[in-house]
Structure formats: structure tokens, C-alpha cells
């Protein structure tokens, strides 16, 4: 980027690896102050809840984002995997082979990716509608589900909602 400076490189030797470190002095970018921010709460029942919040804490607008049809499609695939694994385990009593239900896992993963794309698109459109320059997203990394038994749909629901929002750093303000 223009204005950044590359500093002197350093060789970092570890017991397992050898790496070249290239430090860069980054020129800070000044951003205009904003009276409002779009805060996004990632949830379980609604995929995301967006709020336009002022400096004093007043809420200007709110939107609930819930792509229910896609979530139902994803959960249907997960239930098909659960059913097939129970049937297979009862008959064989062994561990599953590599690639077990590969197609269903792939479809479920792609549906989850599509859900995250739709949700992020709606968040940005909501922020643009209210002329907001900063979006703050909740971080769910490291959060563990406390409800539901292991392998139940309730626990999968908690886990999958965490995955949808896991690509964002903790409470980092994104501006566009």
C-alpha cells in the first residue's frame, strides 16, 4: 500500500522451522467520525440481529435476519446424516469409513456457506440504507454450547450458528 515502509527482515529459527519475518511500518488511515454504528448480534433463533446505535446508546433502527428456509434445508441434511449413521452403526458396530456421507456433508457445508453470504449481504445493505460507516460484529469464537446432549440437533444448532459468524475477528469495527 502507498505510504507503508518495509523494515529490515529477520530470520526466526525455531526447533522445528525456519521463517523469514518481514516487518512493515503501516501508515495509519484516518477515518471520519460516525455518529452511528451498526452492531450485529449473532444468535441462535435469529441468525443475526442488526441495530443502528448512536453514541449515546439510542437505537435508531433494528432488523432481524433469519434465512429460515436455508436453515431448514441444512438441518434436514444433518438429520439425514444422523439417521444414516445410526443405521450403519447398528449393523456394523464399527467406526465409519473415510468419506461416510460425503455428499450430505458437502451439501450441508455449502448451504451453511450460502447462509453466511446471505446474512452478510443483508447486514451491509442494512448499514448502507442508514448511511452507517462502521459495522461491529460479535465474536463467538471459543464459545461452547451448554444445552443439548452430545450429537443432538440442539447442540448442532448452537455449533452451526457459531460457524456462520466465526470468520470475523472479535468486535473489530469494519468500515466501508
Coordinates of C-alpha atoms in Angstrom, one line a residue:
X1 CA 0.0 0.0 0.0
X2 CA 1.2 3.5 -0.7
X3 CA 2.9 5.1 2.3
X4 CA 3.9 1.8 4.0
X5 CA 7.6 1.1 4.7
X6 CA 9.3 -2.3 4.7
X7 CA 11.7 -2.6 7.6
X8 CA 14.7 -4.8 7.9
X9 CA 13.9 -8.6 7.7
X10 CA 14.8 -11.0 10.4
X11 CA 15.4 -14.8 10.3
X12 CA 13.4 -16.6 13.0
X13 CA 14.8 -20.0 13.8
X14 CA 12.7 -22.5 15.8
X15 CA 13.4 -26.1 16.8
X16 CA 11.1 -27.2 14.0
X17 CA 11.0 -24.4 11.4
X18 CA 13.0 -21.5 10.0
X19 CA 11.0 -18.5 8.9
X20 CA 11.7 -15.1 7.4
X21 CA 10.0 -12.2 9.2
X22 CA 9.3 -9.1 7.1
X23 CA 8.1 -6.3 9.4
X24 CA 6.2 -3.4 7.7
X25 CA 5.6 0.1 9.2
X26 CA 1.9 0.8 8.3
X27 CA 0.8 4.4 7.7
X28 CA -2.3 4.9 9.8
X29 CA -5.5 5.7 7.9
X30 CA -7.7 8.4 9.4
X31 CA -11.4 7.7 9.3
X32 CA -14.2 10.1 9.6
X33 CA -16.1 10.1 12.9
X34 CA -19.5 8.5 12.7
X35 CA -22.5 9.3 14.9
X36 CA -24.0 5.8 14.4
X37 CA -22.6 2.3 14.1
X38 CA -24.3 -0.9 13.0
X39 CA -23.9 -3.6 15.7
X40 CA -24.6 -7.2 14.8
X41 CA -25.6 -9.8 17.4
X42 CA -25.2 -13.3 16.2
X43 CA -27.8 -15.5 17.7
X44 CA -29.4 -18.9 17.9
X45 CA -33.0 -18.3 16.9
X46 CA -32.3 -15.4 14.6
X47 CA -29.1 -15.7 12.6
X48 CA -28.3 -12.1 13.2
X49 CA -29.9 -9.1 14.8
X50 CA -28.7 -5.7 13.5
X51 CA -29.1 -2.5 15.3
X52 CA -28.1 1.1 14.3
X53 CA -26.9 2.5 17.6
X54 CA -25.9 6.1 18.4
X55 CA -23.0 7.4 20.5
X56 CA -25.3 7.8 23.5
X57 CA -26.8 4.3 23.2
X58 CA -30.0 5.1 21.4
X59 CA -31.2 2.6 18.9
X60 CA -32.2 4.2 15.6
X61 CA -33.3 1.0 13.7
X62 CA -33.3 -2.7 14.2
X63 CA -33.5 -5.7 11.8
X64 CA -33.8 -9.4 12.4
X65 CA -32.1 -11.6 9.8
X66 CA -33.3 -15.2 9.7
X67 CA -32.9 -17.2 6.4
X68 CA -35.3 -19.9 7.8
X69 CA -35.7 -21.8 4.5
X70 CA -31.9 -22.4 4.1
X71 CA -31.6 -23.3 7.8
X72 CA -34.3 -25.9 7.4
X73 CA -32.6 -27.3 4.3
X74 CA -29.3 -27.6 6.2
X75 CA -30.9 -29.2 9.3
X76 CA -32.6 -31.7 7.0
X77 CA -29.2 -32.8 5.6
X78 CA -27.9 -33.0 9.2
X79 CA -30.8 -35.2 10.2
X80 CA -30.2 -37.5 7.2
X81 CA -26.6 -37.9 8.3
X82 CA -27.7 -38.7 11.8
X83 CA -30.2 -41.3 10.6
X84 CA -27.7 -43.0 8.3
X85 CA -25.0 -43.1 10.9
X86 CA -27.4 -44.7 13.4
X87 CA -28.4 -47.3 10.9
X88 CA -24.8 -48.0 9.9
X89 CA -23.5 -48.2 13.4
X90 CA -26.3 -50.6 14.5
X91 CA -25.5 -53.1 11.7
X92 CA -21.7 -52.9 11.7
X93 CA -20.8 -51.7 15.2
X94 CA -17.5 -50.3 13.7
X95 CA -16.2 -46.9 13.1
X96 CA -17.3 -45.1 9.9
X97 CA -15.2 -45.4 6.8
X98 CA -13.4 -42.4 5.3
X99 CA -15.9 -40.4 3.2
X100 CA -19.0 -41.6 5.1
X101 CA -22.0 -39.4 3.9
X102 CA -19.5 -37.3 2.0
X103 CA -22.2 -35.8 -0.3
X104 CA -24.5 -34.9 2.5
X105 CA -21.7 -33.2 4.5
X106 CA -20.6 -31.3 1.3
X107 CA -24.2 -30.1 0.7
X108 CA -24.7 -29.1 4.3
X109 CA -21.4 -27.2 4.3
X110 CA -22.3 -25.4 1.1
X111 CA -25.7 -24.5 2.4
X112 CA -24.0 -23.1 5.6
X113 CA -21.7 -21.0 3.4
X114 CA -24.7 -19.7 1.4
X115 CA -26.4 -18.7 4.7
X116 CA -23.4 -16.7 5.8
X117 CA -23.2 -15.0 2.4
X118 CA -26.9 -14.0 2.5
X119 CA -26.6 -12.8 6.1
X120 CA -23.5 -10.7 5.4
X121 CA -25.1 -9.2 2.3
X122 CA -28.2 -8.2 4.3
X123 CA -26.1 -6.7 7.1
X124 CA -24.2 -4.5 4.6
X125 CA -27.4 -3.4 2.8
X126 CA -29.0 -2.5 6.2
X127 CA -25.9 -0.4 7.1
X128 CA -25.9 1.3 3.7
X129 CA -29.6 2.1 4.0
X130 CA -28.9 4.0 7.2
X131 CA -25.7 5.6 5.9
X132 CA -23.6 3.9 8.6
X133 CA -19.8 3.7 8.0
X134 CA -18.9 1.2 10.8
X135 CA -20.1 -2.3 11.4
X136 CA -19.3 -4.1 14.7
X137 CA -19.8 -7.9 14.8
X138 CA -20.0 -10.1 17.9
X139 CA -17.3 -12.8 18.2
X140 CA -18.4 -16.3 19.1
X141 CA -15.0 -18.0 18.9
X142 CA -14.3 -20.2 21.9
X143 CA -18.0 -20.2 22.9
X144 CA -19.3 -23.7 23.8
X145 CA -22.9 -24.9 23.8
X146 CA -24.3 -25.8 27.2
X147 CA -27.7 -27.1 26.1
X148 CA -28.5 -30.5 24.5
X149 CA -26.7 -33.8 24.7
X150 CA -23.7 -34.6 22.5
X151 CA -24.7 -35.2 18.9
X152 CA -28.2 -33.8 19.3
X153 CA -29.8 -31.3 16.8
X154 CA -29.9 -28.7 19.6
X155 CA -26.1 -28.8 20.0
X156 CA -25.7 -28.8 16.2
X157 CA -27.9 -25.7 16.1
X158 CA -25.6 -23.9 18.6
X159 CA -22.5 -25.1 16.8
X160 CA -23.7 -24.1 13.3
X161 CA -24.8 -20.6 14.4
X162 CA -21.3 -20.2 15.8
X163 CA -19.8 -21.2 12.4
X164 CA -21.8 -18.7 10.5
X165 CA -20.2 -15.8 12.4
X166 CA -16.8 -17.3 13.0
X167 CA -14.9 -15.7 10.2
X168 CA -15.0 -12.3 11.8
X169 CA -12.4 -11.1 14.4
X170 CA -13.6 -10.1 17.9
X171 CA -15.5 -6.9 18.0
X172 CA -13.5 -5.4 15.2
X173 CA -15.0 -2.4 13.5
X174 CA -15.3 -2.8 9.8
X175 CA -15.7 0.3 7.7
X176 CA -16.7 0.5 4.0

